[in-house]
Tab-separated table of C-alpha atoms in Angstrom:
chain	number	residue	atom	x	y	z
N	16	MET	CA	-9.835	1.598	13.987
N	17	ASN	CA	-7.416	-0.696	15.789
N	18	ASP	CA	-5.603	-3.698	14.271
N	19	MET	CA	-8.293	-6.159	15.424
N	20	GLU	CA	-11.093	-4.082	13.846
N	21	GLY	CA	-9.029	-3.694	10.677
N	22	GLN	CA	-8.314	-7.418	10.495
N	23	ALA	CA	-12.021	-8.130	10.990
N	24	LEU	CA	-12.823	-5.854	8.039
N	25	LEU	CA	-10.156	-7.594	5.944
N	26	GLN	CA	-11.677	-10.985	6.769
N	27	ALA	CA	-15.274	-9.867	6.253
N	28	SER	CA	-14.427	-8.394	2.842
N	29	GLY	CA	-12.574	-11.529	1.752
N	30	ALA	CA	-9.255	-9.656	1.552
N	31	LEU	CA	-7.415	-11.787	4.118
N	32	LEU	CA	-6.829	-15.221	2.631
N	33	GLU	CA	-5.299	-18.291	4.253
N	34	GLY	CA	-3.564	-21.123	2.432
N	35	HIS	CA	-0.187	-21.382	0.686
N	36	PHE	CA	0.785	-18.385	-1.431
N	37	LEU	CA	3.700	-17.365	-3.625
N	38	LEU	CA	4.497	-13.719	-2.899
N	39	SER	CA	5.983	-11.325	-5.465
N	40	SER	CA	9.281	-11.559	-3.549
N	41	GLY	CA	9.429	-15.279	-4.377
N	42	ARG	CA	8.851	-16.217	-0.730
N	43	HIS	CA	5.934	-18.342	0.463
N	44	SER	CA	3.340	-17.414	3.095
N	45	ASP	CA	0.273	-18.939	4.747
N	46	LYS	CA	-1.621	-15.632	4.424
N	47	TYR	CA	-2.263	-13.266	1.532
N	48	ILE	CA	-3.901	-9.847	1.285
N	49	GLU	CA	-6.146	-9.613	-1.773
N	50	LYS	CA	-6.374	-5.813	-1.695
N	51	PHE	CA	-8.953	-5.627	-4.464
N	52	ARG	CA	-11.597	-7.134	-2.142
N	53	ILE	CA	-11.313	-3.827	-0.236
N	54	LEU	CA	-10.866	-1.596	-3.278
N	55	GLU	CA	-13.908	-3.023	-5.102
N	56	GLN	CA	-16.038	-1.596	-2.289
N	57	PRO	CA	-15.670	2.224	-2.455
N	58	TRP	CA	-17.306	2.732	0.957
N	59	LEU	CA	-14.760	0.388	2.555
N	60	THR	CA	-11.858	2.012	0.699
N	61	GLU	CA	-13.111	5.374	1.972
N	62	ARG	CA	-13.267	4.073	5.536
N	63	PHE	CA	-9.613	3.020	5.410
N	64	ALA	CA	-8.675	6.285	3.630
N	65	ARG	CA	-10.337	8.301	6.394
N	66	GLU	CA	-8.060	6.607	8.935
N	67	ILE	CA	-5.026	7.715	6.930
N	68	ALA	CA	-6.329	11.237	6.327
N	69	GLY	CA	-7.170	11.603	10.016
N	70	LYS	CA	-3.596	10.753	10.964
N	71	PHE	CA	-2.157	13.438	8.652
N	72	HIS	CA	-4.881	16.084	8.978
N	73	GLY	CA	-3.438	19.438	9.997
N	74	GLU	CA	0.111	18.632	8.837
N	75	GLY	CA	-0.066	20.887	5.783
N	76	ILE	CA	-0.080	18.096	3.214
N	77	ASN	CA	-0.657	19.662	-0.203
N	78	LEU	CA	0.009	16.640	-2.415
N	79	VAL	CA	-0.749	12.928	-2.146
N	80	ALA	CA	1.169	10.494	-4.364
N	81	GLY	CA	0.202	6.886	-4.930
N	82	LEU	CA	1.492	3.939	-6.900
N	83	LEU	CA	-0.320	1.971	-9.584
N	84	ASN	CA	-2.329	-0.376	-9.194
N	85	GLY	CA	-4.158	-0.350	-5.874
N	86	GLY	CA	-2.201	2.414	-4.159
N	87	VAL	CA	-3.516	4.929	-6.668
N	88	LEU	CA	-7.121	4.305	-5.598
N	89	VAL	CA	-6.367	4.731	-1.901
N	90	ALA	CA	-4.186	7.806	-2.542
N	91	HIS	CA	-6.982	9.417	-4.549
N	92	GLU	CA	-9.446	8.884	-1.694
N	93	VAL	CA	-6.986	10.291	0.864
N	94	ALA	CA	-6.344	13.372	-1.313
N	95	LYS	CA	-10.102	13.889	-1.675
N	96	ILE	CA	-10.553	13.837	2.098
N	97	LEU	CA	-7.521	16.104	2.699
N	98	GLN	CA	-8.721	18.378	-0.141
N	99	CYS	CA	-5.383	18.486	-1.908
N	100	ARG	CA	-3.868	17.472	-5.237
N	101	PHE	CA	-3.122	13.886	-6.189
N	102	VAL	CA	-0.506	12.467	-8.572
N	103	PHE	CA	0.801	9.064	-9.598
N	104	PRO	CA	3.919	8.017	-11.490
N	105	GLU	CA	4.110	5.443	-14.240
N	106	ARG	CA	6.842	2.947	-14.982
N	107	VAL	CA	8.631	3.793	-18.225
N	108	SER	CA	11.595	1.671	-19.363
N	109	GLY	CA	11.921	0.279	-15.844
N	110	SER	CA	11.874	3.609	-13.973
N	111	LEU	CA	9.131	5.659	-12.346
N	112	GLU	CA	8.311	9.026	-13.875
N	113	PHE	CA	5.465	11.501	-13.808
N	114	ARG	CA	3.563	11.812	-17.091
N	115	ARG	CA	0.166	13.126	-18.227
N	116	GLY	CA	1.067	16.658	-17.156
N	117	PHE	CA	1.517	15.759	-13.489
N	118	HIS	CA	3.999	18.031	-11.766
N	119	VAL	CA	5.421	18.374	-8.289
N	120	LYS	CA	6.068	21.873	-6.999
N	121	LEU	CA	9.361	22.604	-5.282
N	122	GLY	CA	8.830	22.281	-1.528
N	123	ALA	CA	5.520	20.395	-1.847
N	124	LYS	CA	4.564	18.579	1.372
N	125	VAL	CA	3.805	15.095	0.126
N	126	LEU	CA	2.100	12.095	1.670
N	127	VAL	CA	2.970	8.845	-0.112
N	128	VAL	CA	0.117	6.328	0.044
N	129	GLU	CA	0.265	2.621	-0.759
N	130	ASP	CA	-2.224	-0.204	-0.400
N	131	VAL	CA	-0.175	-3.129	0.951
N	132	LEU	CA	3.385	-2.490	2.119
N	133	THR	CA	5.905	-5.292	2.565
N	134	THR	CA	9.494	-4.421	1.643
N	135	GLY	CA	8.766	-0.868	0.523
N	136	GLY	CA	10.839	-1.164	-2.658
N	137	SER	CA	8.438	0.731	-4.930
N	138	VAL	CA	7.656	3.270	-2.200
N	139	LYS	CA	11.377	3.966	-1.771
N	140	GLU	CA	11.646	4.490	-5.523
N	141	LEU	CA	8.721	6.935	-5.450
N	142	ILE	CA	10.221	8.814	-2.490
N	143	LYS	CA	13.517	9.172	-4.367
N	144	LEU	CA	11.674	10.511	-7.437
N	145	LEU	CA	9.710	13.032	-5.339
N	146	GLN	CA	12.763	14.195	-3.394
N	147	GLY	CA	14.638	14.612	-6.671
N	148	LEU	CA	11.924	17.072	-7.694
N	149	GLY	CA	12.365	19.047	-4.458
N	150	ALA	CA	9.383	17.661	-2.523
N	151	GLN	CA	9.322	17.204	1.247
N	152	ILE	CA	8.003	13.794	2.224
N	153	SER	CA	5.785	14.213	5.283
N	154	GLY	CA	5.015	10.537	5.662
N	155	VAL	CA	4.137	7.196	4.135
N	156	ALA	CA	0.778	5.548	4.788
N	157	CYS	CA	-0.719	2.213	3.797
N	158	LEU	CA	-3.863	0.169	4.306
N	159	VAL	CA	-1.971	-2.930	5.403
N	160	GLN	CA	1.628	-3.256	6.543
N	161	ARG	CA	2.817	-6.839	6.317
N	162	GLY	CA	6.571	-6.269	6.580
N	163	GLU	CA	9.082	-3.987	8.292
N	164	PRO	CA	10.414	-1.713	5.549
N	165	GLU	CA	13.281	0.645	6.386
N	166	LEU	CA	12.017	3.988	5.112
N	167	ASN	CA	13.542	6.604	7.458
N	168	ILE	CA	10.253	8.495	7.088
N	169	PRO	CA	7.238	8.335	9.426
N	170	LEU	CA	5.084	5.339	8.504
N	171	PHE	CA	1.411	4.911	9.372
N	172	SER	CA	-0.492	1.724	8.648
N	173	VAL	CA	-4.208	1.284	9.233
N	174	VAL	CA	-3.628	-2.429	9.892
N	175	LYS	CA	-0.310	-3.974	10.845
N	176	LEU	CA	-0.380	-7.646	9.937
N	177	PRO	CA	3.056	-9.256	10.093
N	178	LEU	CA	3.117	-12.318	7.892
N	179	LYS	CA	5.371	-15.315	8.313
N	180	THR	CA	7.232	-15.989	5.100
N	181	TYR	CA	9.432	-18.873	4.035
N	182	SER	CA	12.032	-19.473	1.359
N	183	ALA	CA	10.862	-21.954	-1.256
N	184	ASP	CA	13.465	-24.504	-0.161
N	185	ASN	CA	12.544	-24.245	3.544
N	186	CYS	CA	8.756	-23.942	3.437
N	187	PRO	CA	6.743	-26.082	5.882
N	188	LEU	CA	3.659	-25.595	3.682
N	189	CYS	CA	5.465	-27.196	0.730
N	190	ALA	CA	6.688	-29.989	3.024
N	191	SER	CA	3.060	-30.597	4.069
N	192	GLY	CA	2.020	-30.906	0.422
N	193	ILE	CA	-0.297	-27.870	0.465
N	194	GLN	CA	-0.891	-26.584	-3.074
N	195	LEU	CA	1.013	-23.351	-3.819
N	196	GLU	CA	-1.155	-20.540	-5.192
N	197	LYS	CA	0.173	-17.578	-7.184
N	198	ARG	CA	-2.012	-14.488	-7.000
N	199	GLY	CA	-1.468	-10.870	-7.901
N	200	SER	CA	0.036	-9.220	-10.934
N	201	SER	CA	3.780	-9.621	-10.509
């Protein structure tokens, strides 16, 4: 799947929205990715997950780690396709940690999977946690990359969709009087 095909799937599923949106970073954008329009359709989630698994097939990945909320669903699908274990951390007192009996073996070859990647803040935190447990991070993968995070680890995105963002005090959408919409959980 190339970026145009991926963007077409995002639009057809209702995941790519246009308007005036408040992002979790506090910045404004004219586009928003509503990832749950993809994730509510398991066959579509699997299609994106197959793209990720295909990229990392044969690299000896033996663990896939994903972040809550949407990343966990994609990571699970990728692990199923790669036929390896899957784990996810939880946030406890502001920090990520593995619970529920999840463990990471020393030297595990890990693929970190996220749904939508912008700054990579949570992914960086997960990488640090995994490396602290002695894991080797083989790569990071996401459904949609909308920013340019500095990860120093190979990054694969099914769809690269750079979004224009604006500070609240310098937003042409605000200046045009377009209603600001806050979506998402943060």
